[in-house]
Amino acid sequence: MAGQRGEYAKSARRREEILDAAFTVFSRSGFTGATVSEIAREVGMSQPGLLHHFDSKLAMLEAVFERRDQSALDILSGRRDIEFLRGLVEISRRNHEKRDLIRLYTVIAAEATAPDHPAHAHFQRRFHRVLGGTQAAFEEAQRLGLLKEGVDPHAAALSSIAVTEGLQLMWLSGFDEIDMAKGAQIHMQQFLTVPL
């Protein structure tokens, strides 16, 4: 039994090493330019050995993003209405310390706008999930009387996501003075009757 746990721990550790290597290669080459053999070389293992842990390049990309998204989900867990929106601001604040990860996300998201891109469905699901959660937060704020009169929760959510994504892109493009969290906060504040 102890041996099995030891093997599981080694396997889990190896998967993390593979994801770190995949992150490096995807950041350098994008999804389209990256190859499984390049990722295997980066982590120092054979291609068949790597495919034992992840059956495809897409599976590795999804796992890299799942790891990224998990930290955001941890911040948002259990939050509703205004607290959820404050959580989004906190995610923007933390993203400021994750330039390489944000760059990777932005590059792959741009590639995945093509309907035939292997990650297209992943990004569609992600955007729908983020939009749904943000819209639900604005709807709950509206129900509690915390949303200004006449504000459409769907439009507020959609524009908040667009502003956040746009600020990230500008920041990556060299506008280092951009405070993404402050920008997100200012944008969402215009819809609310209480301080964010």
Coordinates of C-alpha atoms in Angstrom, one line a residue:
M1 CA 0.0 0.0 0.0
A2 CA 2.8 2.5 0.9
G3 CA 4.5 1.6 -2.4
Q4 CA 1.4 2.5 -4.3
R5 CA 1.1 5.9 -2.7
G6 CA 4.8 6.5 -3.4
E7 CA 4.2 5.6 -7.1
Y8 CA 1.2 7.9 -7.2
A9 CA 3.1 10.8 -5.7
K10 CA 5.9 10.2 -8.3
S11 CA 3.4 10.1 -11.1
A12 CA 1.7 13.3 -9.8
R13 CA 5.0 15.0 -9.5
R14 CA 6.0 13.9 -13.0
R15 CA 2.7 15.3 -14.4
E16 CA 3.4 18.7 -12.8
E17 CA 6.9 18.6 -14.4
I18 CA 5.3 17.9 -17.8
L19 CA 2.8 20.7 -17.3
D20 CA 5.7 23.1 -16.4
A21 CA 7.5 22.0 -19.6
A22 CA 4.3 22.3 -21.7
F23 CA 3.8 25.8 -20.3
T24 CA 7.3 26.8 -21.3
V25 CA 7.0 25.3 -24.8
F26 CA 3.5 26.7 -25.4
S27 CA 4.7 30.1 -24.2
R28 CA 7.6 30.0 -26.6
S29 CA 5.9 28.5 -29.7
G30 CA 2.1 28.9 -29.2
F31 CA -0.1 25.8 -29.4
T32 CA 0.1 25.5 -33.2
G33 CA 3.9 25.7 -33.3
A34 CA 4.5 23.4 -30.3
T35 CA 5.0 19.7 -30.7
V36 CA 4.7 16.8 -28.3
S37 CA 8.4 15.8 -29.0
E38 CA 9.5 19.4 -28.1
I39 CA 7.6 19.2 -24.8
A40 CA 9.1 15.7 -24.2
R41 CA 12.6 17.1 -24.8
E42 CA 11.9 20.0 -22.5
V43 CA 11.0 17.7 -19.6
G44 CA 13.7 15.2 -20.4
M45 CA 11.7 12.2 -21.3
S46 CA 10.6 10.2 -24.3
Q47 CA 7.6 11.1 -26.4
P48 CA 5.9 7.7 -25.5
G49 CA 6.7 8.3 -21.8
L50 CA 5.1 11.7 -22.0
L51 CA 2.0 10.4 -23.8
H52 CA 1.6 7.9 -21.0
H53 CA 0.7 10.8 -18.7
F54 CA -1.2 13.0 -21.3
D55 CA -2.6 11.4 -24.4
S56 CA -2.3 14.5 -26.6
K57 CA -0.9 18.0 -26.9
L58 CA -4.4 19.4 -26.4
A59 CA -4.8 17.4 -23.2
M60 CA -1.6 19.1 -21.9
L61 CA -2.8 22.5 -22.9
E62 CA -6.2 21.9 -21.2
A63 CA -4.3 20.8 -18.0
V64 CA -2.1 23.9 -18.1
F65 CA -5.2 26.1 -18.3
E66 CA -7.1 24.0 -15.7
R67 CA -4.2 24.6 -13.3
R68 CA -4.4 28.3 -14.1
D69 CA -8.2 28.4 -13.7
Q70 CA -8.1 26.5 -10.4
S71 CA -6.4 29.4 -8.6
A72 CA -9.1 31.7 -9.9
L73 CA -11.8 29.3 -8.9
D74 CA -10.3 29.1 -5.4
I75 CA -10.6 32.9 -5.1
L76 CA -14.2 32.9 -6.3
S77 CA -15.4 29.9 -4.4
G78 CA -18.4 30.7 -2.2
R79 CA -18.6 34.3 -3.3
R80 CA -21.8 35.9 -4.6
D81 CA -23.0 39.3 -5.8
I82 CA -20.5 42.1 -4.8
E83 CA -18.1 39.6 -3.2
F84 CA -17.8 37.7 -6.5
L85 CA -17.0 41.0 -8.4
R86 CA -14.4 41.8 -5.7
G87 CA -13.0 38.4 -6.4
L88 CA -12.6 39.3 -10.1
V89 CA -10.7 42.4 -9.1
E90 CA -8.4 40.2 -6.9
I91 CA -7.8 37.8 -9.8
S92 CA -6.7 40.8 -11.9
R93 CA -4.4 41.9 -9.1
R94 CA -2.8 38.5 -8.9
N95 CA -2.5 38.2 -12.7
H96 CA -0.2 41.2 -12.6
E97 CA 2.4 38.8 -11.0
K98 CA 1.8 36.1 -13.7
R99 CA 3.0 37.8 -16.9
D100 CA 4.1 34.6 -18.6
L101 CA 0.9 32.8 -17.8
I102 CA -1.2 35.7 -19.0
R103 CA 0.9 35.9 -22.2
L104 CA 0.4 32.2 -22.9
Y105 CA -3.4 32.5 -22.2
T106 CA -3.6 35.5 -24.6
V107 CA -1.6 33.9 -27.4
I108 CA -3.6 30.6 -27.3
A109 CA -6.9 32.5 -26.9
A110 CA -6.1 34.4 -30.1
E111 CA -5.1 31.2 -31.9
A112 CA -8.3 29.5 -30.7
T113 CA -10.6 32.1 -32.3
A114 CA -10.4 29.9 -35.4
P115 CA -13.3 27.5 -35.3
D116 CA -11.1 24.6 -36.4
H117 CA -8.5 25.2 -33.7
P118 CA -8.2 22.2 -31.3
A119 CA -8.6 24.6 -28.3
H120 CA -11.6 26.5 -29.7
A121 CA -14.2 24.5 -27.8
H122 CA -12.2 24.9 -24.5
F123 CA -12.2 28.7 -24.9
Q124 CA -15.8 28.8 -25.8
R125 CA -16.7 26.8 -22.6
R126 CA -14.4 29.0 -20.6
F127 CA -15.9 32.3 -21.9
H128 CA -19.4 31.0 -21.3
R129 CA -18.5 29.9 -17.8
V130 CA -16.9 33.3 -16.9
L131 CA -19.7 35.2 -18.5
G132 CA -22.3 33.1 -16.7
G133 CA -20.7 33.6 -13.3
T134 CA -20.2 37.3 -13.8
Q135 CA -23.7 37.8 -15.0
A136 CA -25.1 35.9 -12.1
A137 CA -23.1 38.1 -9.7
F138 CA -24.6 41.3 -11.3
E139 CA -28.1 39.7 -11.3
E140 CA -27.7 38.9 -7.6
A141 CA -26.5 42.5 -7.0
Q142 CA -29.6 43.7 -8.8
R143 CA -31.9 41.6 -6.7
L144 CA -30.2 43.0 -3.6
G145 CA -30.7 46.6 -4.8
L146 CA -26.9 47.1 -5.3
L147 CA -27.1 47.6 -9.1
K148 CA -27.9 51.0 -10.5
E149 CA -31.3 51.5 -12.0
G150 CA -31.4 50.5 -15.7
V151 CA -28.2 48.4 -15.7
D152 CA -28.5 45.2 -17.7
P153 CA -26.6 42.5 -15.8
H154 CA -25.7 40.7 -19.1
A155 CA -24.3 43.8 -20.7
A156 CA -22.4 44.7 -17.5
A157 CA -20.9 41.3 -17.3
L158 CA -19.9 41.2 -21.0
S159 CA -18.3 44.7 -20.9
S160 CA -16.5 43.9 -17.6
I161 CA -14.9 40.8 -19.2
A162 CA -14.0 42.7 -22.3
V163 CA -12.4 45.5 -20.3
T164 CA -10.4 43.0 -18.2
E165 CA -9.2 41.1 -21.3
G166 CA -8.4 44.4 -23.1
L167 CA -6.4 45.7 -20.1
Q168 CA -4.4 42.4 -20.0
L169 CA -3.6 42.7 -23.7
M170 CA -2.4 46.3 -23.4
W171 CA -0.3 45.4 -20.3
L172 CA 1.3 42.6 -22.3
S173 CA 2.0 45.0 -25.2
G174 CA 4.2 47.1 -23.0
F175 CA 1.9 49.4 -21.1
D176 CA 3.5 48.4 -17.8
E177 CA 1.9 51.3 -15.9
I178 CA -1.6 49.7 -16.4
D179 CA -3.1 48.6 -13.1
M180 CA -5.4 45.9 -14.3
A181 CA -7.1 45.5 -11.0
K182 CA -7.8 49.2 -10.7
G183 CA -9.1 49.3 -14.3
A184 CA -11.5 46.4 -13.6
Q185 CA -12.7 47.9 -10.4
I186 CA -13.3 51.3 -11.9
H187 CA -15.3 49.7 -14.8
M188 CA -17.5 47.5 -12.6
Q189 CA -18.0 50.3 -10.0
Q190 CA -20.0 52.4 -12.5
F191 CA -22.8 49.8 -12.4
L192 CA -23.0 49.6 -8.6
T193 CA -24.6 51.6 -5.9
V194 CA -22.1 50.6 -3.2
P195 CA -18.3 50.7 -3.2
L196 CA -16.5 47.8 -4.8

